[in-house]
Amino acid sequence: MSDPSKLAAVVKARCPQCHEGRIFTHKWWNLLKFSEMHEHCPSCGLRYEVEPGFFFGAMYISYAFTVGIMIVGGVIIYNFFGDPSAEGYIIPITFVSLLMVPFNFRMARVIFIHLFSMVKYKSDAAGTATTN
């Protein structure tokens, strides 16, 4: 039985309808395939991309994550390294931002699908996927 918590489904990158099926085909650390998604939920059969271009909206969430990383990085560098030159900010913040791309990409899509797909959790949806 799936966990009805939406927060748990978001953190584990699970389907918004059944909270069991994985949204992505590979783990986040597979740097060549971290962005590949299932077209349909492997557990309940829900189509993830509700309309063409649906995930373009996730770019706004990704942008917010990136801005947050840059602000936090700038504050940390300023407080712990005594206001270095511009390169002292640009290089480490760019490096951390690039390291966070897989996390940023995946969480932006997961949050977007959970918030804006208008799909509601159904406790009996798990295991109803049909194979074509």
Short mmCIF file of C-alpha atoms in Angstrom, two decimals:
data_model
loop_
_atom_site.label_atom_id
_atom_site.label_comp_id
_atom_site.label_asym_id
_atom_site.label_seq_id
_atom_site.Cartn_x
_atom_site.Cartn_y
_atom_site.Cartn_z
CA MET A 1 0.00 0.00 0.00
CA SER A 2 1.27 3.45 -0.88
CA ASP A 3 1.90 6.33 1.51
CA PRO A 4 -0.86 8.95 1.07
CA SER A 5 1.51 11.78 2.00
CA LYS A 6 2.08 14.18 -0.93
CA LEU A 7 5.35 15.35 0.64
CA ALA A 8 6.68 11.78 0.75
CA ALA A 9 5.67 11.29 -2.90
CA VAL A 10 7.48 14.50 -3.91
CA VAL A 11 10.65 13.65 -1.98
CA LYS A 12 10.72 10.10 -3.41
CA ALA A 13 9.77 11.34 -6.93
CA ARG A 14 6.67 9.15 -7.15
CA CYS A 15 3.49 9.37 -9.20
CA PRO A 16 0.99 12.03 -8.03
CA GLN A 17 -1.94 9.64 -8.46
CA CYS A 18 -0.80 6.38 -6.81
CA HIS A 19 2.35 7.54 -4.93
CA GLU A 20 4.05 4.26 -5.93
CA GLY A 21 5.28 4.47 -9.52
CA ARG A 22 8.61 6.11 -10.16
CA ILE A 23 8.53 9.23 -12.33
CA PHE A 24 12.10 8.87 -13.63
CA THR A 25 13.61 5.82 -15.31
CA HIS A 26 17.06 6.11 -13.73
CA LYS A 27 18.57 7.29 -10.44
CA TRP A 28 19.73 10.90 -10.16
CA TRP A 29 23.40 9.97 -10.07
CA ASN A 30 23.28 8.47 -13.58
CA LEU A 31 24.53 11.69 -15.16
CA LEU A 32 23.82 10.60 -18.73
CA LYS A 33 20.21 9.57 -18.13
CA PHE A 34 19.07 11.48 -15.02
CA SER A 35 16.48 13.41 -17.05
CA GLU A 36 14.70 10.44 -18.66
CA MET A 37 11.12 10.03 -17.48
CA HIS A 38 8.58 7.27 -17.86
CA GLU A 39 5.84 8.31 -20.27
CA HIS A 40 3.23 6.61 -18.08
CA CYS A 41 3.31 5.59 -14.42
CA PRO A 42 4.56 1.98 -14.20
CA SER A 43 2.11 1.32 -11.37
CA CYS A 44 -1.18 3.03 -12.29
CA GLY A 45 -0.69 4.01 -15.94
CA LEU A 46 -1.11 7.78 -15.46
CA ARG A 47 0.34 9.79 -18.36
CA TYR A 48 2.82 12.22 -16.78
CA GLU A 49 2.92 14.86 -19.51
CA VAL A 50 -0.70 15.98 -19.48
CA GLU A 51 -0.26 18.14 -22.57
CA PRO A 52 2.58 18.90 -24.98
CA GLY A 53 5.06 21.26 -23.36
CA PHE A 54 3.60 20.71 -19.89
CA PHE A 55 7.00 20.69 -18.19
CA PHE A 56 8.08 24.07 -19.58
CA GLY A 57 6.49 25.49 -16.43
CA ALA A 58 8.99 23.54 -14.33
CA MET A 59 11.66 25.95 -15.60
CA TYR A 60 10.28 28.60 -13.25
CA ILE A 61 10.71 26.30 -10.27
CA SER A 62 14.21 25.39 -11.48
CA TYR A 63 15.01 29.09 -11.82
CA ALA A 64 13.88 29.70 -8.23
CA PHE A 65 16.11 26.84 -7.01
CA THR A 66 19.09 28.25 -8.90
CA VAL A 67 18.54 31.77 -7.55
CA GLY A 68 18.27 30.30 -4.04
CA ILE A 69 21.55 28.42 -4.51
CA MET A 70 23.24 31.61 -5.69
CA ILE A 71 21.94 33.74 -2.82
CA VAL A 72 22.83 31.17 -0.15
CA GLY A 73 26.24 30.64 -1.77
CA GLY A 74 26.91 34.37 -1.88
CA VAL A 75 25.94 34.81 1.78
CA ILE A 76 28.12 31.87 2.86
CA ILE A 77 31.11 33.11 0.86
CA TYR A 78 30.70 36.67 2.16
CA ASN A 79 30.40 35.60 5.81
CA PHE A 80 33.10 32.90 5.87
CA PHE A 81 35.65 34.21 3.38
CA GLY A 82 35.49 37.96 4.01
CA ASP A 83 34.08 39.43 0.78
CA PRO A 84 36.54 38.14 -1.84
CA SER A 85 36.88 39.47 -5.39
CA ALA A 86 34.22 38.76 -8.04
CA GLU A 87 35.98 35.52 -9.06
CA GLY A 88 35.73 34.40 -5.44
CA TYR A 89 31.96 34.43 -5.84
CA ILE A 90 31.53 33.40 -9.48
CA ILE A 91 33.71 30.28 -9.52
CA PRO A 92 32.35 28.44 -6.44
CA ILE A 93 28.72 29.44 -7.06
CA THR A 94 28.92 28.32 -10.69
CA PHE A 95 30.54 25.03 -9.64
CA VAL A 96 27.88 24.30 -7.01
CA SER A 97 25.10 25.28 -9.40
CA LEU A 98 26.42 22.83 -12.01
CA LEU A 99 26.70 20.07 -9.41
CA MET A 100 23.07 20.65 -8.46
CA VAL A 101 21.68 20.35 -12.03
CA PRO A 102 20.38 16.75 -11.67
CA PHE A 103 18.69 17.52 -8.34
CA ASN A 104 17.37 20.85 -9.58
CA PHE A 105 15.96 19.42 -12.83
CA ARG A 106 14.27 16.44 -11.22
CA MET A 107 12.81 18.23 -8.20
CA ALA A 108 11.47 21.05 -10.37
CA ARG A 109 9.60 18.55 -12.54
CA VAL A 110 8.33 16.52 -9.59
CA ILE A 111 7.09 19.59 -7.73
CA PHE A 112 5.51 20.95 -10.91
CA ILE A 113 3.63 17.75 -11.71
CA HIS A 114 2.39 17.44 -8.13
CA LEU A 115 1.24 21.05 -7.92
CA PHE A 116 -0.09 21.78 -11.40
CA SER A 117 -1.23 18.55 -13.03
CA MET A 118 -4.56 18.59 -11.14
CA VAL A 119 -4.18 14.86 -10.49
CA LYS A 120 -5.53 13.73 -7.12
CA TYR A 121 -4.24 10.87 -5.00
CA LYS A 122 -6.26 7.66 -5.32
CA SER A 123 -5.46 4.94 -2.81
CA ASP A 124 -6.84 2.24 -5.11
CA ALA A 125 -4.96 3.38 -8.24
CA ALA A 126 -1.74 1.42 -7.59
CA GLY A 127 -1.32 -1.73 -9.62
CA THR A 128 -3.96 -0.85 -12.23
CA ALA A 129 -1.56 -0.12 -15.10
CA THR A 130 -2.25 -2.03 -18.27
CA THR A 131 0.52 -3.14 -20.57
CA ASN A 132 0.08 -2.25 -24.22
#
